[in-house]
PDB file of C-alpha atoms and ligand atoms in Angstrom:
ATOM      1  CA  MET B 228      28.534  -5.257   5.440  1.00 76.00           C
ATOM      2  CA  SER B 229      28.433  -5.950   9.187  1.00 94.00           C
ATOM      3  CA  ASN B 230      25.175  -5.805  11.119  1.00 98.00           C
ATOM      4  CA  LEU B 231      24.049  -2.544  12.701  1.00 98.00           C
ATOM      5  CA  LYS B 232      24.388  -2.927  16.480  1.00 98.00           C
ATOM      6  CA  LEU B 233      21.193  -2.085  18.363  1.00 99.00           C
ATOM      7  CA  GLY B 234      20.624  -1.202  22.008  1.00 99.00           C
ATOM      8  CA  VAL B 235      16.946  -1.528  22.919  1.00 99.00           C
ATOM      9  CA  MET B 236      15.472   0.380  25.867  1.00 99.00           C
ATOM     10  CA  ILE B 237      12.252  -0.846  27.463  1.00 98.00           C
ATOM     11  CA  SER B 238      10.101  -0.440  30.564  1.00 98.00           C
ATOM     12  CA  GLY B 239       7.725  -3.380  30.473  1.00 98.00           C
ATOM     13  CA  ARG B 240       6.141  -6.127  28.407  1.00 98.00           C
ATOM     14  CA  GLY B 241       8.566  -5.823  25.497  1.00 98.00           C
ATOM     15  CA  SER B 242       6.387  -6.979  22.598  1.00 98.00           C
ATOM     16  CA  ASN B 243       8.108  -4.489  20.276  1.00 98.00           C
ATOM     17  CA  LEU B 244      11.447  -5.754  21.564  1.00 99.00           C
ATOM     18  CA  GLN B 245      10.254  -9.264  20.667  1.00 98.00           C
ATOM     19  CA  ALA B 246       9.410  -8.102  17.135  1.00 98.00           C
ATOM     20  CA  LEU B 247      12.983  -6.795  16.833  1.00 98.00           C
ATOM     21  CA  ILE B 248      14.420 -10.021  18.299  1.00 98.00           C
ATOM     22  CA  ASP B 249      12.407 -12.046  15.775  1.00 98.00           C
ATOM     23  CA  ALA B 250      13.471  -9.826  12.870  1.00 98.00           C
ATOM     24  CA  CYS B 251      17.136 -10.061  13.894  1.00 98.00           C
ATOM     25  CA  ALA B 252      16.861 -13.862  14.000  1.00 98.00           C
ATOM     26  CA  ASP B 253      16.588 -13.814  10.210  1.00 98.00           C
ATOM     27  CA  PRO B 254      20.175 -14.143   8.918  1.00 97.00           C
ATOM     28  CA  GLY B 255      19.333 -11.699   6.114  1.00 97.00           C
ATOM     29  CA  PHE B 256      18.302  -8.933   8.552  1.00 97.00           C
ATOM     30  CA  PRO B 257      20.986  -6.227   8.655  1.00 98.00           C
ATOM     31  CA  ALA B 258      20.932  -5.549  12.434  1.00 98.00           C
ATOM     32  CA  GLU B 259      21.541  -7.333  15.733  1.00 98.00           C
ATOM     33  CA  ILE B 260      20.613  -6.495  19.315  1.00 99.00           C
ATOM     34  CA  VAL B 261      23.675  -6.300  21.567  1.00 98.00           C
ATOM     35  CA  VAL B 262      22.019  -5.102  24.778  1.00 99.00           C
ATOM     36  CA  VAL B 263      18.565  -4.536  26.260  1.00 99.00           C
ATOM     37  CA  ILE B 264      18.202  -1.955  29.006  1.00 98.00           C
ATOM     38  CA  SER B 265      15.193  -1.469  31.282  1.00 98.00           C
ATOM     39  CA  ASN B 266      14.466   1.130  33.935  1.00 98.00           C
ATOM     40  CA  LYS B 267      12.426  -1.563  35.714  1.00 98.00           C
ATOM     41  CA  ALA B 268      14.051  -4.718  37.076  1.00 98.00           C
ATOM     42  CA  ASP B 269      10.828  -6.731  36.684  1.00 98.00           C
ATOM     43  CA  ALA B 270      10.133  -5.786  33.057  1.00 98.00           C
ATOM     44  CA  TYR B 271       9.109  -8.919  31.161  1.00 98.00           C
ATOM     45  CA  GLY B 272      11.115  -7.671  28.190  1.00 98.00           C
ATOM     46  CA  LEU B 273      14.316  -8.462  30.136  1.00 98.00           C
ATOM     47  CA  GLU B 274      13.190 -12.101  30.224  1.00 98.00           C
ATOM     48  CA  ARG B 275      12.537 -12.045  26.499  1.00 99.00           C
ATOM     49  CA  ALA B 276      16.068 -10.759  25.896  1.00 98.00           C
ATOM     50  CA  ARG B 277      17.666 -13.369  28.156  1.00 98.00           C
ATOM     51  CA  MET B 278      15.663 -16.149  26.477  1.00 98.00           C
ATOM     52  CA  ALA B 279      17.119 -14.964  23.174  1.00 98.00           C
ATOM     53  CA  GLY B 280      20.654 -14.959  24.623  1.00 98.00           C
ATOM     54  CA  ILE B 281      20.919 -11.159  24.633  1.00 98.00           C
ATOM     55  CA  LYS B 282      22.549  -9.196  27.461  1.00 98.00           C
ATOM     56  CA  ALA B 283      19.758  -7.662  29.568  1.00 98.00           C
ATOM     57  CA  VAL B 284      20.351  -5.111  32.304  1.00 98.00           C
ATOM     58  CA  SER B 285      18.205  -2.883  34.479  1.00 98.00           C
ATOM     59  CA  PHE B 286      19.171   0.539  35.776  1.00 98.00           C
ATOM     60  CA  SER B 287      17.419   2.089  38.728  1.00 95.00           C
ATOM     61  CA  GLN B 288      17.380   5.849  39.042  1.00 93.00           C
ATOM     62  CA  LYS B 289      17.101   5.411  42.810  1.00 93.00           C
ATOM     63  CA  LYS B 290      20.631   3.992  42.867  1.00 94.00           C
ATOM     64  CA  HIS B 291      22.003   7.146  41.249  1.00 95.00           C
ATOM     65  CA  SER B 292      22.476  10.600  42.734  1.00 96.00           C
ATOM     66  CA  SER B 293      20.497  12.303  39.945  1.00 96.00           C
ATOM     67  CA  LYS B 294      18.627  11.679  36.694  1.00 97.00           C
ATOM     68  CA  GLU B 295      21.736  12.889  34.830  1.00 97.00           C
ATOM     69  CA  ALA B 296      23.966  10.358  36.621  1.00 97.00           C
ATOM     70  CA  TYR B 297      21.439   7.603  35.926  1.00 98.00           C
ATOM     71  CA  GLU B 298      21.326   8.432  32.224  1.00 98.00           C
ATOM     72  CA  GLN B 299      25.139   8.688  32.091  1.00 98.00           C
ATOM     73  CA  SER B 300      25.306   5.074  33.352  1.00 98.00           C
ATOM     74  CA  ILE B 301      22.912   3.967  30.625  1.00 98.00           C
ATOM     75  CA  ASP B 302      24.899   5.926  28.057  1.00 98.00           C
ATOM     76  CA  ALA B 303      28.137   4.257  29.200  1.00 98.00           C
ATOM     77  CA  GLU B 304      26.573   0.790  28.933  1.00 98.00           C
ATOM     78  CA  LEU B 305      25.323   1.484  25.411  1.00 99.00           C
ATOM     79  CA  ARG B 306      28.735   2.788  24.319  1.00 98.00           C
ATOM     80  CA  ASP B 307      30.618  -0.087  26.030  1.00 98.00           C
ATOM     81  CA  MET B 308      28.497  -2.517  24.042  1.00 98.00           C
ATOM     82  CA  GLY B 309      29.291  -0.748  20.765  1.00 98.00           C
ATOM     83  CA  VAL B 310      25.683   0.291  20.137  1.00 99.00           C
ATOM     84  CA  GLU B 311      25.192   2.212  16.883  1.00 99.00           C
ATOM     85  CA  LEU B 312      21.417   2.744  17.072  1.00 99.00           C
ATOM     86  CA  VAL B 313      19.303   3.068  20.219  1.00 99.00           C
ATOM     87  CA  CYS B 314      15.734   1.793  19.830  1.00 99.00           C
ATOM     88  CA  LEU B 315      13.243   3.004  22.428  1.00 99.00           C
ATOM     89  CA  ALA B 316      10.600   0.279  22.589  1.00 98.00           C
ATOM     90  CA  GLY B 317       8.079   1.215  25.237  1.00 98.00           C
ATOM     91  CA  TYR B 318      10.683   3.043  27.350  1.00 98.00           C
ATOM     92  CA  MET B 319       8.309   5.110  29.465  1.00 97.00           C
ATOM     93  CA  ARG B 320      10.611   7.748  30.966  1.00 97.00           C
ATOM     94  CA  ILE B 321      11.350  11.073  29.358  1.00 97.00           C
ATOM     95  CA  LEU B 322      15.049  11.201  28.501  1.00 98.00           C
ATOM     96  CA  GLY B 323      17.096  14.263  29.404  1.00 98.00           C
ATOM     97  CA  SER B 324      18.343  16.494  26.618  1.00 98.00           C
ATOM     98  CA  ASP B 325      22.050  15.705  27.262  1.00 98.00           C
ATOM     99  CA  PHE B 326      21.398  12.004  26.746  1.00 98.00           C
ATOM    100  CA  VAL B 327      19.271  12.662  23.649  1.00 98.00           C
ATOM    101  CA  LYS B 328      21.814  15.061  22.133  1.00 98.00           C
ATOM    102  CA  GLY B 329      24.503  12.384  22.548  1.00 98.00           C
ATOM    103  CA  TRP B 330      22.501  10.043  20.318  1.00 98.00           C
ATOM    104  CA  ILE B 331      20.991  12.513  17.886  1.00 98.00           C
ATOM    105  CA  ASP B 332      20.284  10.805  14.508  1.00 98.00           C
ATOM    106  CA  HIS B 333      21.182   7.510  16.227  1.00 98.00           C
ATOM    107  CA  MET B 334      18.105   6.985  18.406  1.00 98.00           C
ATOM    108  CA  ILE B 335      14.568   6.088  17.317  1.00 98.00           C
ATOM    109  CA  ASN B 336      11.268   5.547  19.106  1.00 98.00           C
ATOM    110  CA  ILE B 337       7.952   3.854  18.417  1.00 98.00           C
ATOM    111  CA  HIS B 338       4.883   5.799  19.462  1.00 98.00           C
ATOM    112  CA  PRO B 339       1.242   4.639  19.420  1.00 98.00           C
ATOM    113  CA  SER B 340      -0.311   7.525  17.488  1.00 97.00           C
ATOM    114  CA  LEU B 341      -0.150   9.229  14.129  1.00 96.00           C
ATOM    115  CA  LEU B 342       2.376  11.867  15.113  1.00 97.00           C
ATOM    116  CA  PRO B 343       2.400  14.823  15.329  1.00 98.00           C
ATOM    117  CA  ALA B 344      -1.045  14.112  16.823  1.00 98.00           C
ATOM    118  CA  TYR B 345      -1.163  12.819  20.378  1.00 98.00           C
ATOM    119  CA  LYS B 346       2.337  13.172  21.701  1.00 98.00           C
ATOM    120  CA  GLY B 347       2.783  11.834  25.233  1.00 98.00           C
ATOM    121  CA  LEU B 348       0.622   9.352  27.104  1.00 98.00           C
ATOM    122  CA  ASN B 349      -2.898   7.849  26.751  1.00 98.00           C
ATOM    123  CA  THR B 350      -2.867   8.242  22.981  1.00 98.00           C
ATOM    124  CA  HIS B 351      -5.718   5.832  22.208  1.00 98.00           C
ATOM    125  CA  LYS B 352      -7.982   7.270  24.894  1.00 98.00           C
ATOM    126  CA  ARG B 353      -7.410  10.795  23.610  1.00 98.00           C
ATOM    127  CA  ALA B 354      -8.030   9.801  19.965  1.00 98.00           C
ATOM    128  CA  LEU B 355     -11.332   8.155  21.007  1.00 98.00           C
ATOM    129  CA  GLU B 356     -12.395  11.158  23.080  1.00 98.00           C
ATOM    130  CA  ASP B 357     -11.744  13.412  20.075  1.00 98.00           C
ATOM    131  CA  GLY B 358     -13.865  11.211  17.809  1.00 98.00           C
ATOM    132  CA  CYS B 359     -10.981  10.466  15.436  1.00 97.00           C
ATOM    133  CA  ARG B 360     -11.744   8.068  12.594  1.00 96.00           C
ATOM    134  CA  PHE B 361      -8.130   6.955  12.301  1.00 94.00           C
ATOM    135  CA  THR B 362      -5.291   6.348  14.674  1.00 94.00           C
ATOM    136  CA  GLY B 363      -1.979   4.658  14.118  1.00 94.00           C
ATOM    137  CA  CYS B 364       1.639   4.331  15.092  1.00 95.00           C
ATOM    138  CA  THR B 365       4.843   6.100  14.170  1.00 96.00           C
ATOM    139  CA  VAL B 366       8.551   5.346  14.219  1.00 97.00           C
ATOM    140  CA  HIS B 367      10.571   8.548  14.486  1.00 98.00           C
ATOM    141  CA  TYR B 368      14.007   9.873  15.338  1.00 98.00           C
ATOM    142  CA  VAL B 369      14.312  11.103  18.906  1.00 98.00           C
ATOM    143  CA  VAL B 370      15.004  14.787  19.565  1.00 98.00           C
ATOM    144  CA  PRO B 371      14.935  16.607  22.909  1.00 98.00           C
ATOM    145  CA  ASP B 372      11.291  17.697  22.411  1.00 98.00           C
ATOM    146  CA  LEU B 373       8.980  14.813  23.324  1.00 98.00           C
ATOM    147  CA  ASP B 374       7.726  12.694  20.375  1.00 98.00           C
ATOM    148  CA  SER B 375       8.713  15.437  17.932  1.00 98.00           C
ATOM    149  CA  GLY B 376      11.565  14.079  15.812  1.00 98.00           C
ATOM    150  CA  PRO B 377      11.570  13.356  12.074  1.00 98.00           C
ATOM    151  CA  ILE B 378       9.075  10.652  11.104  1.00 97.00           C
ATOM    152  CA  ILE B 379      10.488   7.496   9.501  1.00 95.00           C
ATOM    153  CA  SER B 380       7.406   5.323   8.994  1.00 91.00           C
ATOM    154  CA  GLN B 381       3.755   5.281   9.977  1.00 91.00           C
ATOM    155  CA  ALA B 382       0.702   3.047   9.789  1.00 90.00           C
ATOM    156  CA  ALA B 383      -2.852   4.443   9.840  1.00 91.00           C
ATOM    157  CA  ILE B 384      -5.542   2.264  11.384  1.00 92.00           C
ATOM    158  CA  PRO B 385      -9.307   2.947  11.200  1.00 93.00           C
ATOM    159  CA  ILE B 386     -11.214   3.404  14.448  1.00 95.00           C
ATOM    160  CA  SER B 387     -14.554   1.588  14.780  1.00 96.00           C
ATOM    161  CA  MET B 388     -17.562   3.023  16.597  1.00 96.00           C
ATOM    162  CA  ASP B 389     -17.321   0.294  19.233  1.00 97.00           C
ATOM    163  CA  ASP B 390     -13.590   0.586  19.866  1.00 98.00           C
ATOM    164  CA  THR B 391     -12.342   1.095  23.407  1.00 98.00           C
ATOM    165  CA  ASN B 392      -8.948   2.078  24.689  1.00 97.00           C
ATOM    166  CA  GLU B 393      -8.076  -1.616  24.998  1.00 98.00           C
ATOM    167  CA  THR B 394      -9.408  -2.798  21.616  1.00 98.00           C
ATOM    168  CA  LEU B 395      -7.620   0.065  19.899  1.00 97.00           C
ATOM    169  CA  ALA B 396      -4.334  -0.745  21.615  1.00 98.00           C
ATOM    170  CA  ASP B 397      -4.763  -4.387  20.529  1.00 97.00           C
ATOM    171  CA  LYS B 398      -5.489  -3.313  16.945  1.00 96.00           C
ATOM    172  CA  VAL B 399      -2.494  -0.988  16.696  1.00 95.00           C
ATOM    173  CA  LEU B 400       0.104  -3.249  18.314  1.00 96.00           C
ATOM    174  CA  PRO B 401       0.542  -5.733  15.426  1.00 94.00           C
ATOM    175  CA  TYR B 402       1.202  -2.758  13.144  1.00 93.00           C
ATOM    176  CA  GLU B 403       3.848  -1.499  15.538  1.00 95.00           C
ATOM    177  CA  HIS B 404       5.502  -4.896  15.328  1.00 95.00           C
ATOM    178  CA  LYS B 405       5.749  -4.609  11.535  1.00 92.00           C
ATOM    179  CA  LEU B 406       6.732  -0.976  11.449  1.00 93.00           C
ATOM    180  CA  TYR B 407       9.619  -1.060  13.918  1.00 96.00           C
ATOM    181  CA  PRO B 408      11.787  -3.740  12.286  1.00 96.00           C
ATOM    182  CA  TYR B 409      11.129  -2.116   8.925  1.00 93.00           C
ATOM    183  CA  ALA B 410      12.399   1.263  10.168  1.00 95.00           C
ATOM    184  CA  VAL B 411      15.514  -0.414  11.611  1.00 97.00           C
ATOM    185  CA  LYS B 412      16.108  -2.144   8.271  1.00 96.00           C
ATOM    186  CA  LEU B 413      15.885   1.172   6.394  1.00 95.00           C
ATOM    187  CA  ILE B 414      18.483   2.711   8.703  1.00 97.00           C
ATOM    188  CA  ALA B 415      20.777  -0.337   8.622  1.00 98.00           C
ATOM    189  CA  GLU B 416      20.668  -0.335   4.826  1.00 96.00           C
ATOM    190  CA  LYS B 417      21.550   3.383   4.853  1.00 97.00           C
ATOM    191  CA  ARG B 418      18.432   4.196   2.845  1.00 95.00           C
ATOM    192  CA  ILE B 419      17.536   7.248   4.925  1.00 96.00           C
ATOM    193  CA  ASN B 420      18.524  10.803   4.165  1.00 95.00           C
ATOM    194  CA  LEU B 421      17.586  13.545   6.629  1.00 95.00           C
ATOM    195  CA  ILE B 422      17.066  16.831   4.809  1.00 95.00           C
ATOM    196  CA  ASN B 423      15.788  19.833   6.796  1.00 94.00           C
ATOM    197  CA  ASN B 424      14.464  17.463   9.463  1.00 94.00           C
ATOM    198  CA  VAL B 425      12.437  15.484   6.940  1.00 96.00           C
ATOM    199  CA  VAL B 426      13.237  11.831   6.304  1.00 96.00           C
ATOM    200  CA  HIS B 427      13.738  10.881   2.661  1.00 94.00           C
ATOM    201  CA  ILE B 428      13.803   7.168   1.949  1.00 93.00           C
ATOM    202  CA  LYS B 429      15.309   5.414  -1.035  1.00 89.00           C
ATOM    203  CA  GLY B 430      12.891   2.774  -2.351  1.00 82.00           C
ATOM    204  CA  TYR B 431      10.310   3.119   0.429  1.00 72.00           C
ATOM    205  CA  GLU B 432       7.809   0.297   0.437  1.00 68.00           C
ATOM    206  CA  ASP B 433       5.003   0.641   2.915  1.00 67.00           C
ATOM    207  CA  PRO B 434       5.464  -2.516   5.022  1.00 65.00           C
ATOM    208  CA  ILE B 435       1.729  -2.755   5.657  1.00 64.00           C
ATOM    209  CA  ASN B 436      -0.321  -1.800   2.623  1.00 60.00           C
ATOM    210  CA  GLY B 437       2.081  -2.362  -0.240  1.00 51.00           C
ATOM    211  CA  VAL B 438       4.089   0.176  -2.162  1.00 43.00           C
ATOM    212  CA  ILE B 439       2.864   3.685  -1.472  1.00 41.00           C
ATOM    213  CA  ASN B 440       5.992   5.640  -2.209  1.00 37.00           C
ATOM    214  CA  PRO B 441       7.962   4.286  -5.126  1.00 35.00           C
ATOM    215  CA  ALA B 442      11.708   4.892  -5.125  1.00 34.00           C
ATOM    216  CA  VAL B 443      12.599   8.508  -4.459  1.00 27.00           C
TER     217      VAL B 443
HETATM  218  C1  LIG T  42       3.799   0.278  22.740  1.00 77.58           C
HETATM  219  O1  LIG T  42       2.464   0.418  22.356  1.00 77.58           O
HETATM  220  C2  LIG T  42       4.591   1.518  22.390  1.00 77.58           C
HETATM  221  O2  LIG T  42       4.187   2.108  21.188  1.00 77.58           O
HETATM  222  C3  LIG T  42       4.275   2.394  23.565  1.00 77.58           C
HETATM  223  O3  LIG T  42       4.299   1.547  24.679  1.00 77.58           O
HETATM  224  C4  LIG T  42       3.917   0.245  24.265  1.00 77.58           C
HETATM  225  C5  LIG T  42       4.988  -0.723  24.713  1.00 77.58           C
HETATM  226  O4  LIG T  42       4.577  -2.035  24.489  1.00 77.58           O
HETATM  227  N1  LIG T  42       5.223   3.443  23.690  1.00 77.58           N
HETATM  228  C6  LIG T  42       4.916   4.647  24.154  1.00 77.58           C
HETATM  229  O5  LIG T  42       3.815   4.958  24.527  1.00 77.58           O
HETATM  230  C7  LIG T  42       6.083   5.611  24.188  1.00 77.58           C
HETATM  231  N2  LIG T  42       5.620   6.921  24.455  1.00 77.58           N
HETATM  232  P1  LIG T  42       5.629  -3.203  24.464  1.00 77.58           P
HETATM  233  O6  LIG T  42       6.418  -3.105  25.784  1.00 77.58           O
HETATM  234  O7  LIG T  42       4.825  -4.453  24.403  1.00 77.58           O
HETATM  235  O8  LIG T  42       6.512  -3.020  23.272  1.00 77.58           O
END
């Protein structure tokens, strides 16, 4: 079976992109990144892609007449490169519903909270302010409503009394790096069934704590 072709969209540092690059470097991994797209020309993730020999391009909305035109250019690049799955990896702009509808069931996102809690920005700060005892991260399908699509995989991480926004972000990030390649693998291996907007996974093994959901 040929590798699933990924297009990764970023806005900055690109550590989740790096986790995907590293996973794809394993010859047994069933996906490959064919293009990385950033909305910021100075995103370090573009460097990471180029260092790995992956096409890396930036698109500026300012150079387009509208948000729709800007997203149509991104869409065209993804389709030209034969992308089969779009991975949002710290892409910090809200995508328009036309773009999202064009990739429905073929676009996923990683979000630094236990969705459906804390959609949007400043997730760690808000979890701390609410006195939560756990936070986490989620990989989910992208739908037009922000951070609301079917959940593929999640990790729950305990919050300590002395955690700050920064320490929590540092604690969660390594879990993101495990979760994202695992979600891509599940999709590439066609182990996901979407029934009534709920993800059912064949042979789900929690990538972090061991097997929590034996084969369904
Ligand atoms: C990650 O923590 C990711 O979950 C978050 O941005 C960070 C990007 O880091 N994404 C969102 O908040 C999306 N709403 P990275 O550039 O090092 O991967």
